[in-house]
CSV table of C-alpha atoms and ligand atoms in Angstrom, one decimal:
chain,number,residue,atom,x,y,z
A,1,MET,CA,154.6,43.8,-114.3
A,2,LYS,CA,158.0,44.9,-115.2
A,3,SER,CA,159.1,47.4,-112.7
A,4,ALA,CA,159.3,47.5,-108.9
A,5,THR,CA,156.5,49.9,-108.9
A,6,ALA,CA,154.6,47.5,-111.1
A,7,ASN,CA,155.5,44.7,-108.7
A,8,ARG,CA,154.0,46.6,-105.9
A,9,ARG,CA,150.8,47.1,-107.8
A,10,MET,CA,148.2,44.6,-108.9
A,11,THR,CA,145.7,45.0,-111.7
A,12,LEU,CA,142.2,43.7,-111.5
A,13,LEU,CA,140.3,43.0,-114.8
A,14,VAL,CA,136.6,43.5,-114.5
A,15,MET,CA,134.7,41.8,-117.3
A,16,ARG,CA,131.0,42.2,-117.2
A,17,ASP,CA,129.7,40.8,-120.6
A,18,ALA,CA,130.4,40.8,-124.3
A,19,GLN,CA,128.9,44.2,-125.0
A,20,HIS,CA,130.9,46.0,-122.4
A,21,SER,CA,134.6,46.7,-122.5
A,22,VAL,CA,137.0,45.2,-120.0
A,23,LYS,CA,137.8,47.5,-117.1
A,24,GLN,CA,141.1,47.6,-115.5
A,25,ILE,CA,141.5,48.6,-111.9
A,26,HIS,CA,145.0,49.1,-110.6
A,27,LEU,CA,145.5,48.6,-106.9
A,28,SER,CA,148.5,48.7,-104.7
A,29,LYS,CA,149.4,45.3,-103.1
A,30,PRO,CA,148.8,46.3,-99.5
A,31,LEU,CA,145.4,47.6,-100.4
A,32,MET,CA,144.7,44.4,-102.4
A,33,LEU,CA,145.4,42.5,-99.2
A,34,ALA,CA,143.5,45.0,-97.0
A,35,VAL,CA,140.3,44.6,-99.0
A,36,PRO,CA,139.5,41.0,-98.2
A,37,ALA,CA,140.7,41.6,-94.6
A,38,ALA,CA,138.3,44.5,-94.4
A,39,ALA,CA,135.6,42.4,-95.9
A,40,VAL,CA,136.3,39.6,-93.3
A,41,LEU,CA,136.3,42.2,-90.5
A,42,SER,CA,133.1,43.9,-91.7
A,43,LEU,CA,131.4,40.5,-92.1
A,44,SER,CA,132.3,39.4,-88.6
A,45,GLY,CA,131.2,42.9,-87.3
A,46,LEU,CA,127.9,42.4,-89.1
A,47,VAL,CA,127.5,39.0,-87.5
A,48,LEU,CA,128.3,40.4,-84.1
A,49,ALA,CA,125.9,43.4,-84.7
A,50,MET,CA,123.2,41.0,-85.8
A,51,GLN,CA,123.7,38.9,-82.8
A,52,ALA,CA,123.5,41.9,-80.6
A,53,HIS,CA,120.4,43.1,-82.3
A,54,SER,CA,118.8,39.7,-82.1
A,55,SER,CA,119.4,39.4,-78.4
A,56,GLN,CA,118.0,42.9,-77.9
A,57,VAL,CA,114.9,42.0,-79.9
A,58,ILE,CA,114.6,38.9,-77.8
A,59,THR,CA,114.9,40.8,-74.6
A,60,GLN,CA,112.3,43.3,-75.8
A,61,LEU,CA,110.0,40.5,-76.8
A,62,GLU,CA,110.5,38.9,-73.4
A,63,GLN,CA,109.7,42.1,-71.7
A,64,LYS,CA,106.6,42.5,-73.9
A,65,VAL,CA,105.5,39.0,-73.0
A,66,ASN,CA,106.0,39.7,-69.3
A,67,LEU,CA,104.1,42.9,-69.6
A,68,GLU,CA,101.2,41.1,-71.3
A,69,ASN,CA,101.2,38.5,-68.6
A,70,MET,CA,101.1,41.1,-65.9
A,71,LYS,CA,98.3,42.9,-67.7
A,72,ASN,CA,96.4,39.6,-68.0
A,73,LEU,CA,96.9,39.0,-64.3
A,74,GLN,CA,95.7,42.5,-63.5
A,75,LEU,CA,92.7,42.0,-65.7
A,76,GLN,CA,92.0,38.7,-64.1
A,77,GLY,CA,92.2,40.4,-60.7
A,78,SER,CA,89.8,43.2,-61.8
A,79,VAL,CA,87.4,40.6,-63.3
A,80,ASN,CA,87.5,38.7,-60.0
A,81,SER,CA,86.8,41.8,-57.9
A,82,ARG,CA,84.0,42.8,-60.3
A,83,GLU,CA,82.5,39.4,-59.9
A,84,GLN,CA,82.7,39.7,-56.2
A,85,SER,CA,81.1,43.1,-56.3
A,86,ILE,CA,78.2,41.8,-58.4
A,87,GLU,CA,77.8,38.9,-56.0
A,88,ARG,CA,77.7,41.3,-53.1
A,89,LEU,CA,75.1,43.5,-54.8
A,90,GLN,CA,73.0,40.4,-55.7
A,91,ASN,CA,73.2,39.3,-52.1
A,92,GLU,CA,72.1,42.7,-50.9
A,93,ILE,CA,69.2,42.8,-53.3
A,94,ILE,CA,68.1,39.3,-52.3
A,95,LYS,CA,68.1,40.3,-48.7
A,96,LEU,CA,66.2,43.5,-49.4
A,97,SER,CA,63.7,41.7,-51.5
A,98,SER,CA,63.0,39.2,-48.7
A,99,GLN,CA,62.8,42.0,-46.2
A,100,ALA,CA,60.4,43.9,-48.5
A,101,LYS,CA,58.1,40.8,-48.7
A,102,ASP,CA,58.2,40.4,-44.9
A,103,MET,CA,57.4,44.1,-44.5
A,104,GLN,CA,54.6,43.9,-47.0
A,105,LEU,CA,52.9,41.2,-45.0
A,106,LYS,CA,53.4,43.1,-41.8
A,107,MET,CA,52.0,46.3,-43.3
A,108,GLU,CA,49.0,44.4,-44.7
A,109,HIS,CA,48.4,43.0,-41.2
A,110,VAL,CA,48.6,46.5,-39.6
A,111,ASP,CA,46.5,48.0,-42.4
A,112,GLU,CA,43.9,45.2,-41.7
A,113,LEU,CA,43.9,46.0,-38.0
A,114,GLU,CA,43.6,49.7,-38.7
A,115,GLN,CA,40.7,49.1,-41.0
A,116,GLN,CA,39.0,47.1,-38.3
A,117,LEU,CA,39.6,49.9,-35.8
A,118,GLN,CA,38.3,52.4,-38.4
A,119,GLN,CA,35.2,50.3,-39.1
A,120,PHE,CA,34.6,50.0,-35.3
A,121,ILE,CA,35.0,53.7,-34.7
A,122,ASP,CA,32.8,54.5,-37.8
A,123,LYS,CA,30.1,52.2,-36.5
A,124,HIS,CA,30.1,53.7,-33.0
A,125,SER,CA,31.1,57.2,-33.8
A,126,THR,CA,27.6,58.6,-33.1
A,127,SER,CA,27.7,57.3,-29.5
A,128,MET,CA,31.4,58.0,-28.9
A,129,SER,CA,31.4,61.3,-30.9
A,130,THR,CA,34.9,60.6,-32.2
A,131,ASP,CA,36.6,63.1,-34.4
A,132,ASP,CA,36.5,61.2,-37.6
A,133,SER,CA,38.9,63.3,-39.6
A,134,ALA,CA,41.6,63.0,-37.1
A,135,VAL,CA,41.4,59.2,-37.1
A,136,LYS,CA,41.2,58.9,-40.8
A,137,ALA,CA,44.2,61.2,-41.3
A,138,SER,CA,46.4,58.5,-39.7
A,139,SER,CA,45.3,55.9,-42.2
A,140,LEU,CA,48.3,54.1,-43.7
A,141,SER,CA,48.2,53.9,-47.5
A,142,TRP,CA,50.6,54.2,-50.3
A,143,ASP,CA,50.8,53.3,-54.0
A,144,ALA,CA,54.2,53.2,-55.6
A,145,SER,CA,53.0,51.4,-58.7
A,146,GLU,CA,52.1,54.4,-60.8
A,147,HIS,CA,53.2,57.8,-61.9
A,148,VAL,CA,57.0,57.3,-61.6
A,149,GLY,CA,59.7,58.3,-64.1
A,150,GLY,CA,62.5,60.7,-64.6
A,151,GLU,CA,66.0,60.8,-66.2
A,152,PHE,CA,68.2,57.8,-66.1
A,153,ILE,CA,71.5,58.6,-64.3
A,154,ALA,CA,74.0,55.8,-64.2
A,155,VAL,CA,75.4,55.2,-60.7
A,156,HIS,CA,78.8,54.0,-59.6
A,157,GLU,CA,79.1,50.5,-58.1
A,158,ASN,CA,80.0,52.0,-54.6
A,159,GLU,CA,77.0,54.2,-54.8
A,160,MET,CA,74.8,51.2,-55.4
A,161,LEU,CA,76.3,49.5,-52.4
A,162,ASP,CA,75.8,52.6,-50.3
A,163,LEU,CA,72.2,52.9,-51.5
A,164,ALA,CA,71.6,49.2,-50.7
A,165,GLN,CA,73.0,49.7,-47.2
A,166,GLU,CA,70.9,52.9,-46.7
A,167,THR,CA,67.7,51.1,-47.9
A,168,LYS,CA,68.5,48.2,-45.6
A,169,ASP,CA,68.8,50.6,-42.7
A,170,ASP,CA,65.5,52.3,-43.7
A,171,PHE,CA,63.8,48.9,-43.9
A,172,GLN,CA,65.2,48.0,-40.5
A,173,GLU,CA,63.8,51.2,-39.0
A,174,MET,CA,60.5,50.7,-40.6
A,175,GLN,CA,60.4,47.2,-39.5
A,176,GLU,CA,61.0,48.2,-35.9
A,177,LEU,CA,58.3,50.9,-36.2
A,178,LEU,CA,55.9,48.4,-37.7
A,179,LYS,CA,56.7,45.9,-34.9
A,180,ALA,CA,55.8,48.6,-32.3
A,181,MET,CA,52.6,49.5,-34.2
A,182,GLU,CA,51.7,45.9,-34.7
A,183,SER,CA,51.7,45.3,-30.9
A,184,GLN,CA,50.1,48.7,-30.2
A,185,VAL,CA,47.2,48.7,-32.6
A,186,PRO,CA,45.5,45.5,-31.3
A,187,HIS,CA,46.0,46.9,-27.8
A,188,THR,CA,44.2,50.1,-28.8
A,189,LEU,CA,41.5,48.2,-30.6
A,190,LYS,CA,40.9,46.0,-27.5
A,191,LYS,CA,40.8,49.1,-25.3
A,192,ALA,CA,38.4,50.8,-27.6
A,193,GLN,CA,36.2,47.7,-27.7
A,194,GLU,CA,36.3,47.5,-23.9
A,195,THR,CA,35.4,51.1,-23.7
A,196,GLN,CA,32.6,50.6,-26.1
A,197,THR,CA,31.3,47.5,-24.3
A,198,GLN,CA,31.4,49.5,-21.0
A,199,ILE,CA,29.5,52.3,-22.6
A,200,SER,CA,26.8,50.2,-24.4
A,201,GLY,CA,26.8,47.6,-21.6
A,202,ASN,CA,26.0,50.0,-18.9
A,203,PRO,CA,22.3,49.7,-18.2
A,204,THR,CA,21.2,53.3,-18.5
A,205,LEU,CA,18.2,53.1,-20.8
A,206,TRP,CA,14.6,53.3,-19.6
A,207,PRO,CA,13.2,49.9,-20.4
A,208,THR,CA,9.6,50.8,-21.4
A,209,SER,CA,7.6,53.3,-23.4
A,210,SER,CA,5.6,54.3,-20.3
A,211,GLN,CA,7.4,56.3,-17.6
A,212,VAL,CA,4.7,55.9,-14.9
A,213,LEU,CA,6.4,54.6,-11.7
A,214,THR,CA,4.0,52.7,-9.5
A,215,SER,CA,6.3,51.3,-6.9
A,216,SER,CA,9.8,52.4,-5.9
A,217,PHE,CA,12.9,50.5,-4.7
A,218,GLY,CA,13.2,49.7,-0.9
A,219,TYR,CA,10.8,48.9,1.9
A,220,ARG,CA,7.2,49.1,1.2
A,221,THR,CA,3.8,47.6,2.2
A,222,ASP,CA,3.4,44.4,0.2
A,223,PRO,CA,0.4,44.8,-2.2
A,224,PHE,CA,-0.7,41.2,-1.5
A,225,THR,CA,-0.1,40.7,2.2
A,226,GLY,CA,-0.3,44.3,3.4
A,227,LYS,CA,2.8,43.7,5.4
A,228,ALA,CA,6.1,45.5,5.3
A,229,ALA,CA,8.4,44.0,2.7
A,230,PHE,CA,11.5,44.8,0.7
A,231,HIS,CA,11.0,45.7,-2.9
A,232,ALA,CA,14.2,44.8,-4.9
A,233,GLY,CA,13.3,46.9,-8.0
A,234,ILE,CA,10.9,49.4,-9.4
A,235,ASP,CA,7.5,48.9,-10.9
A,236,ILE,CA,6.6,50.7,-14.1
A,237,ALA,CA,3.0,50.7,-15.2
A,238,GLY,CA,2.3,50.0,-18.9
A,239,GLU,CA,-0.1,48.6,-21.5
A,240,ASN,CA,-0.3,44.9,-21.8
A,241,GLY,CA,1.8,43.9,-24.9
A,242,GLY,CA,3.8,47.1,-24.8
A,243,PRO,CA,7.5,46.8,-25.8
A,244,VAL,CA,10.2,46.1,-23.2
A,245,TYR,CA,13.8,47.2,-24.1
A,246,ALA,CA,17.2,46.0,-22.8
A,247,ALA,CA,18.5,48.7,-20.6
A,248,GLY,CA,22.1,48.0,-21.8
A,249,ALA,CA,23.9,45.7,-24.1
A,250,GLY,CA,24.6,42.3,-22.7
A,251,LYS,CA,23.9,38.5,-22.7
A,252,VAL,CA,20.6,36.9,-21.8
A,253,VAL,CA,21.5,34.5,-19.0
A,254,THR,CA,17.9,33.6,-17.9
A,255,ALA,CA,14.6,33.5,-19.9
A,256,ASP,CA,12.2,31.6,-17.7
A,257,GLU,CA,8.9,31.6,-15.8
A,258,SER,CA,8.1,31.3,-12.1
A,259,GLY,CA,5.0,31.6,-9.9
A,260,ALA,CA,6.2,34.9,-8.4
A,261,ARG,CA,8.2,36.5,-11.2
A,262,GLY,CA,5.9,35.2,-14.0
A,263,ARG,CA,7.8,35.2,-17.4
A,264,TYR,CA,11.1,36.9,-16.7
A,265,ILE,CA,14.5,37.7,-18.3
A,266,ILE,CA,17.9,38.3,-16.7
A,267,ILE,CA,20.5,40.1,-18.8
A,268,GLU,CA,24.2,40.1,-17.7
A,269,HIS,CA,26.2,43.3,-18.3
A,270,PRO,CA,29.9,44.3,-17.7
A,271,ASN,CA,31.1,45.2,-14.2
A,272,GLY,CA,29.1,42.5,-12.4
A,273,LEU,CA,25.8,44.2,-13.3
A,274,GLN,CA,22.5,42.4,-14.2
A,275,THR,CA,19.1,43.7,-15.2
A,276,TRP,CA,15.9,41.7,-14.4
A,277,TYR,CA,12.6,42.1,-16.2
A,278,MET,CA,9.5,40.4,-14.7
A,279,HIS,CA,5.8,39.8,-15.3
A,280,LEU,CA,6.3,39.7,-19.1
A,281,SER,CA,3.5,38.6,-21.4
A,282,LYS,CA,5.9,37.3,-24.0
A,283,ILE,CA,9.7,36.6,-24.0
A,284,GLN,CA,11.3,37.5,-27.4
A,285,VAL,CA,14.9,36.4,-26.7
A,286,ASP,CA,16.7,33.2,-26.0
A,287,VAL,CA,19.2,32.3,-23.3
A,288,GLY,CA,22.8,32.9,-24.5
A,289,GLU,CA,21.7,35.6,-26.9
A,290,SER,CA,23.6,38.9,-27.0
A,291,VAL,CA,21.4,41.9,-27.1
A,292,ASP,CA,22.1,45.5,-27.9
A,293,LYS,CA,21.1,48.4,-25.8
A,294,GLY,CA,17.5,49.4,-26.6
A,295,GLU,CA,16.8,46.1,-28.4
A,296,GLN,CA,13.2,44.9,-27.8
A,297,ILE,CA,13.4,41.8,-25.7
A,298,ALA,CA,9.8,41.2,-24.5
A,299,LEU,CA,6.2,42.3,-24.3
A,300,LEU,CA,5.0,43.9,-21.1
A,301,GLY,CA,2.4,41.9,-19.1
A,302,SER,CA,1.0,40.8,-15.8
A,303,THR,CA,2.2,37.2,-15.3
A,304,GLY,CA,3.2,35.9,-11.9
A,305,ARG,CA,2.6,37.8,-8.7
A,306,SER,CA,1.1,40.9,-10.2
A,307,THR,CA,-1.9,43.1,-9.7
A,308,GLY,CA,-2.0,44.5,-13.2
A,309,PRO,CA,0.1,45.1,-16.4
A,310,HIS,CA,3.5,46.5,-15.3
A,311,LEU,CA,7.2,45.8,-15.6
A,312,HIS,CA,9.2,44.9,-12.5
A,313,PHE,CA,12.6,46.2,-13.3
A,314,GLN,CA,15.6,45.3,-11.2
A,315,VAL,CA,19.3,46.2,-11.2
A,316,VAL,CA,21.6,43.7,-9.5
A,317,LYS,CA,25.3,44.4,-8.8
A,318,ASN,CA,27.4,41.5,-7.7
A,319,ASP,CA,24.3,39.6,-6.6
A,320,LYS,CA,23.0,42.5,-4.6
A,321,PRO,CA,19.8,44.4,-5.7
A,322,MET,CA,20.5,48.1,-6.3
A,323,ASN,CA,18.2,51.1,-6.7
A,324,PRO,CA,17.7,51.2,-10.5
A,325,LEU,CA,16.9,54.9,-10.6
A,326,PRO,CA,20.5,56.2,-10.4
A,327,TYR,CA,21.2,53.8,-13.3
A,328,ILE,CA,18.4,54.4,-15.8
A,329,ARG,CA,17.2,57.6,-17.2
A,330,PRO,CA,13.4,58.2,-17.8
A,331,GLU,CA,13.8,59.1,-21.5
A,332,LYS,CA,14.6,57.2,-24.6
A,333,SER,CA,16.6,59.9,-26.3
A,334,GLU,CA,19.6,57.6,-26.5
A,335,LEU,CA,17.9,55.4,-29.0
A,336,ASN,CA,18.0,58.0,-31.7
B,401,ZN,ZN1,8.0,44.9,-8.5
């Protein structure tokens, strides 16, 4: 501290502890002043830097939070749309299930009708000579309950929707088809029944075992008075007590007895036709009874205005007696 040079210099004594020697650091005066100034400057710089860094971190955090919020919103949106999709699918499935049930009932109904038709055709196939195989081939039947399987392949949601829509369309088509069938099948059945009634109801069967004709239809000499008279039917000779058959299927409308006709039966057939059976020894049907073609209805006899055992057989169309011979055939081949 004695010279000018020494005045411009400062000495720092650094003492650490008792074991270490004292260190002397000589510094120029300006430098001595610059050090704290630099320290102050660097500290404030540090503070500023820290502030800057903090604000940057905060901004980043804010951005992160915003991003998370956005992600959450997007996620919520996708959850919502997924829920809507599931709801749509569920609705489609519910609709399909209800349609399927409805369809099942309709198909059962059609199947029942078809079975009726099948039974009807089977029952009468001998007389109608129906091609059985052709009819049976059209039988509706399915069984989806067994023998199914295969690889599981996951489908996309849209595919599911498409599939549901497609199935719905298929169901709709099938429903329309079934609707048409449902109205068509009973019509066909009714038509077939009518045809069958016409066929079996037509009086074409010879009504006795005997085929000996003793008096024909038309004008003849009356066997009792010897005078010309109109004979409204034909007389077929036969044994007393022999079987009398219905010439066609129909309904017994009269089963009675009178002085002239003796015991007699009138059967009503389709197309305004009736068959009359007279001079019977015994009536074997009741009024109101339906009889089949060839069914035994009475025993041949000679009751009423009769000269011997015979059947007076008469065909009446719309209350007018007709010649029976164009109607009935003198053989019983139809019974077999
Ligand atoms: Zn007669």
